[in-house]
Every structure is written in C-alpha cells, then in structure tokens.
Short mmCIF file of N, CA and C in Angstrom, two decimals:
data_model
loop_
_atom_site.label_atom_id
_atom_site.label_comp_id
_atom_site.label_asym_id
_atom_site.label_seq_id
_atom_site.Cartn_x
_atom_site.Cartn_y
_atom_site.Cartn_z
N ASP A 1 4.87 -2.75 15.54
CA ASP A 1 4.20 -3.24 16.72
C ASP A 1 4.08 -4.76 16.61
N PRO A 2 4.87 -5.52 17.34
CA PRO A 2 4.84 -6.98 17.23
C PRO A 2 3.49 -7.62 17.57
N LYS A 3 2.68 -6.95 18.35
CA LYS A 3 1.36 -7.52 18.68
C LYS A 3 0.41 -7.45 17.49
N LYS A 4 0.46 -6.33 16.76
CA LYS A 4 -0.42 -6.15 15.62
C LYS A 4 0.20 -6.67 14.32
N ASN A 5 1.52 -6.65 14.24
CA ASN A 5 2.23 -7.09 13.05
C ASN A 5 3.31 -8.09 13.45
N PRO A 6 2.92 -9.32 13.68
CA PRO A 6 3.91 -10.30 14.18
C PRO A 6 4.96 -10.71 13.16
N LEU A 7 4.74 -10.43 11.88
CA LEU A 7 5.71 -10.80 10.85
C LEU A 7 6.56 -9.60 10.45
N GLU A 8 7.85 -9.84 10.30
CA GLU A 8 8.75 -8.80 9.80
C GLU A 8 8.38 -8.49 8.34
N ALA A 9 8.70 -7.27 7.91
CA ALA A 9 8.37 -6.86 6.54
C ALA A 9 8.98 -7.80 5.51
N ASP A 10 10.23 -8.21 5.71
CA ASP A 10 10.87 -9.11 4.73
C ASP A 10 10.16 -10.45 4.64
N THR A 11 9.62 -10.92 5.76
CA THR A 11 8.86 -12.18 5.75
C THR A 11 7.58 -12.01 4.96
N LYS A 12 6.91 -10.89 5.16
CA LYS A 12 5.68 -10.61 4.40
C LYS A 12 5.97 -10.55 2.91
N ILE A 13 7.07 -9.88 2.55
CA ILE A 13 7.46 -9.77 1.15
C ILE A 13 7.71 -11.16 0.57
N SER A 14 8.40 -12.00 1.31
CA SER A 14 8.69 -13.36 0.86
C SER A 14 7.41 -14.14 0.58
N TYR A 15 6.44 -14.04 1.49
CA TYR A 15 5.16 -14.72 1.29
C TYR A 15 4.42 -14.18 0.07
N MET A 16 4.41 -12.87 -0.09
CA MET A 16 3.71 -12.29 -1.24
C MET A 16 4.35 -12.71 -2.54
N ARG A 17 5.67 -12.78 -2.58
CA ARG A 17 6.34 -13.23 -3.81
C ARG A 17 6.00 -14.67 -4.14
N LYS A 18 5.82 -15.50 -3.12
CA LYS A 18 5.42 -16.89 -3.34
C LYS A 18 3.98 -16.97 -3.82
N MET A 19 3.12 -16.10 -3.28
CA MET A 19 1.71 -16.11 -3.65
C MET A 19 1.49 -15.55 -5.06
N PHE A 20 2.33 -14.60 -5.45
CA PHE A 20 2.17 -13.92 -6.74
C PHE A 20 3.48 -13.96 -7.51
N PRO A 21 3.92 -15.13 -7.94
CA PRO A 21 5.24 -15.26 -8.58
C PRO A 21 5.38 -14.44 -9.87
N ASP A 22 4.29 -14.22 -10.57
CA ASP A 22 4.37 -13.43 -11.81
C ASP A 22 4.71 -11.96 -11.54
N PHE A 23 4.52 -11.53 -10.32
CA PHE A 23 4.75 -10.13 -9.97
C PHE A 23 5.84 -9.97 -8.92
N GLY A 24 6.59 -11.03 -8.66
CA GLY A 24 7.59 -11.05 -7.59
C GLY A 24 8.59 -9.92 -7.64
N GLU A 25 9.05 -9.58 -8.83
CA GLU A 25 10.06 -8.52 -8.92
C GLU A 25 9.48 -7.14 -8.66
N ARG A 26 8.15 -7.02 -8.73
CA ARG A 26 7.50 -5.74 -8.45
C ARG A 26 7.14 -5.57 -6.98
N ILE A 27 7.24 -6.64 -6.21
CA ILE A 27 6.93 -6.58 -4.79
C ILE A 27 8.23 -6.26 -4.06
N ILE A 28 8.30 -5.05 -3.52
CA ILE A 28 9.54 -4.59 -2.92
C ILE A 28 9.32 -4.06 -1.50
N ASN A 29 10.38 -3.98 -0.77
CA ASN A 29 10.38 -3.37 0.55
C ASN A 29 11.38 -2.23 0.50
N ASP A 30 10.90 -1.03 0.27
CA ASP A 30 11.75 0.15 0.14
C ASP A 30 11.79 0.88 1.48
N PRO A 31 12.96 0.99 2.09
CA PRO A 31 13.04 1.63 3.41
C PRO A 31 12.67 3.12 3.39
N TYR A 32 12.63 3.74 2.21
CA TYR A 32 12.27 5.15 2.12
C TYR A 32 10.76 5.36 2.04
N MET A 33 10.04 4.29 1.85
CA MET A 33 8.58 4.38 1.77
C MET A 33 8.01 4.06 3.15
N LYS A 34 7.81 5.08 3.95
CA LYS A 34 7.35 4.91 5.33
C LYS A 34 5.84 4.99 5.47
N THR A 35 5.18 5.72 4.58
CA THR A 35 3.73 5.90 4.68
C THR A 35 3.09 5.67 3.32
N ILE A 36 1.79 5.55 3.31
CA ILE A 36 1.06 5.41 2.06
C ILE A 36 1.27 6.63 1.18
N PHE A 37 1.47 7.80 1.80
CA PHE A 37 1.69 9.02 1.02
C PHE A 37 3.02 8.96 0.28
N ASP A 38 4.05 8.41 0.92
CA ASP A 38 5.35 8.24 0.24
C ASP A 38 5.19 7.36 -1.00
N VAL A 39 4.44 6.31 -0.87
CA VAL A 39 4.22 5.38 -1.98
C VAL A 39 3.42 6.05 -3.10
N LEU A 40 2.37 6.77 -2.73
CA LEU A 40 1.54 7.43 -3.74
C LEU A 40 2.29 8.53 -4.47
N VAL A 41 3.11 9.30 -3.76
CA VAL A 41 3.90 10.35 -4.41
C VAL A 41 4.89 9.71 -5.38
N ALA A 42 5.57 8.65 -4.96
CA ALA A 42 6.54 7.97 -5.83
C ALA A 42 5.84 7.40 -7.07
N ALA A 43 4.67 6.79 -6.88
CA ALA A 43 3.92 6.24 -8.01
C ALA A 43 3.53 7.34 -8.98
N ASN A 44 3.08 8.47 -8.46
CA ASN A 44 2.71 9.59 -9.31
C ASN A 44 3.92 10.10 -10.09
N GLN A 45 5.07 10.19 -9.43
CA GLN A 45 6.28 10.66 -10.11
C GLN A 45 6.73 9.69 -11.20
N GLU A 46 6.37 8.42 -11.06
CA GLU A 46 6.71 7.42 -12.08
C GLU A 46 5.67 7.38 -13.19
N GLY A 47 4.64 8.22 -13.10
CA GLY A 47 3.66 8.32 -14.17
C GLY A 47 2.35 7.58 -13.95
N TYR A 48 2.21 6.92 -12.81
CA TYR A 48 0.95 6.23 -12.54
C TYR A 48 -0.13 7.26 -12.22
N GLN A 49 -1.32 7.02 -12.76
CA GLN A 49 -2.43 7.93 -12.52
C GLN A 49 -3.54 7.28 -11.70
N ASN A 50 -3.53 5.97 -11.60
CA ASN A 50 -4.56 5.24 -10.85
C ASN A 50 -3.89 4.18 -10.00
N VAL A 51 -4.41 3.99 -8.80
CA VAL A 51 -3.90 2.94 -7.92
C VAL A 51 -5.07 2.22 -7.28
N ASN A 52 -4.83 1.00 -6.89
CA ASN A 52 -5.78 0.23 -6.08
C ASN A 52 -5.13 -0.01 -4.74
N ILE A 53 -5.81 0.37 -3.69
CA ILE A 53 -5.30 0.17 -2.34
C ILE A 53 -6.20 -0.86 -1.67
N VAL A 54 -5.61 -1.93 -1.21
CA VAL A 54 -6.36 -2.99 -0.57
C VAL A 54 -6.16 -2.87 0.94
N VAL A 55 -7.25 -2.67 1.65
CA VAL A 55 -7.20 -2.54 3.11
C VAL A 55 -8.32 -3.37 3.72
N GLY A 56 -8.17 -3.64 4.99
CA GLY A 56 -9.23 -4.33 5.73
C GLY A 56 -10.41 -3.40 5.94
N SER A 57 -11.56 -3.98 6.18
CA SER A 57 -12.76 -3.18 6.37
C SER A 57 -12.65 -2.22 7.55
N ASP A 58 -11.78 -2.54 8.51
CA ASP A 58 -11.61 -1.66 9.65
C ASP A 58 -10.84 -0.39 9.29
N ARG A 59 -10.18 -0.35 8.15
CA ARG A 59 -9.40 0.82 7.73
C ARG A 59 -10.03 1.55 6.53
N GLN A 60 -11.11 0.99 6.00
CA GLN A 60 -11.70 1.54 4.78
C GLN A 60 -12.11 3.01 4.95
N ALA A 61 -12.84 3.33 5.98
CA ALA A 61 -13.31 4.71 6.17
C ALA A 61 -12.13 5.67 6.32
N GLU A 62 -11.09 5.24 7.02
CA GLU A 62 -9.91 6.07 7.20
C GLU A 62 -9.27 6.43 5.86
N PHE A 63 -9.11 5.43 4.98
CA PHE A 63 -8.50 5.69 3.69
C PHE A 63 -9.40 6.53 2.79
N GLU A 64 -10.70 6.31 2.85
CA GLU A 64 -11.61 7.13 2.06
C GLU A 64 -11.57 8.58 2.52
N ASN A 65 -11.51 8.81 3.83
CA ASN A 65 -11.41 10.17 4.36
C ASN A 65 -10.10 10.84 3.93
N LEU A 66 -9.00 10.10 3.98
CA LEU A 66 -7.71 10.64 3.56
C LEU A 66 -7.72 10.98 2.08
N ALA A 67 -8.31 10.11 1.27
CA ALA A 67 -8.38 10.36 -0.17
C ALA A 67 -9.18 11.62 -0.45
N GLN A 68 -10.28 11.78 0.23
CA GLN A 68 -11.12 12.96 0.04
C GLN A 68 -10.39 14.22 0.50
N LYS A 69 -9.70 14.13 1.62
CA LYS A 69 -9.01 15.29 2.18
C LYS A 69 -7.86 15.76 1.30
N TYR A 70 -7.05 14.81 0.81
CA TYR A 70 -5.83 15.19 0.10
C TYR A 70 -5.97 15.19 -1.41
N ASN A 71 -6.91 14.42 -1.93
CA ASN A 71 -7.05 14.30 -3.37
C ASN A 71 -8.31 14.99 -3.88
N GLY A 72 -9.31 15.02 -3.04
CA GLY A 72 -10.57 15.66 -3.45
C GLY A 72 -11.47 14.75 -4.27
N ASP A 73 -10.97 13.57 -4.61
CA ASP A 73 -11.75 12.65 -5.43
C ASP A 73 -11.25 11.24 -5.14
N TYR A 74 -12.13 10.30 -5.14
CA TYR A 74 -11.73 8.92 -4.96
C TYR A 74 -12.82 8.00 -5.48
N ILE A 75 -12.43 6.79 -5.77
CA ILE A 75 -13.38 5.75 -6.14
C ILE A 75 -13.64 4.97 -4.87
N PRO A 76 -14.87 4.81 -4.46
CA PRO A 76 -15.14 4.10 -3.20
C PRO A 76 -14.52 2.71 -3.17
N LEU A 77 -14.00 2.36 -2.02
CA LEU A 77 -13.40 1.05 -1.82
C LEU A 77 -14.50 0.02 -1.70
N ILE A 78 -14.26 -1.16 -2.24
CA ILE A 78 -15.25 -2.23 -2.12
C ILE A 78 -14.61 -3.45 -1.50
#
C-alpha cells in the first residue's frame, strides 16, 4: 500500500543496512517470507527459540493477541 508504505522493501533494506552495518548481511528481503508467521516458522526451523519483534504501539495489542492465540505464551512487548 503506497499510502501506508511509501518506501519499497529494497529501499527499506538499504537504509537498515546503513543504520546497522555490523548486521548488514543478516538483514534480508526474502520473497518467500510474506507474513510474520513465515518468518517465525523459518527461525524456529533454524533453531532459534527466542525472538524480539519490534512494532509500533498501534500494533502491540495485535501481536500480543496473536502470540497468545498461536503460541500460548509470550513476553509482553515494551
């Protein structure tokens, strides 16, 4: 949605790599990762057991509800 997301994904990736150069190679744009669930499943398959999800305050309740619904446990977002 160009109104809500005026920057293309590749542009966002470029900015993040400049902001966090030590982690640049870990910042990727994978076309197969369409939703947060795709990312979380892939991370779990790679052996990760904990993740930090950074969201705006307007999305916090939504993510907490999803975590509770699908995982049954979550650490409250701050």
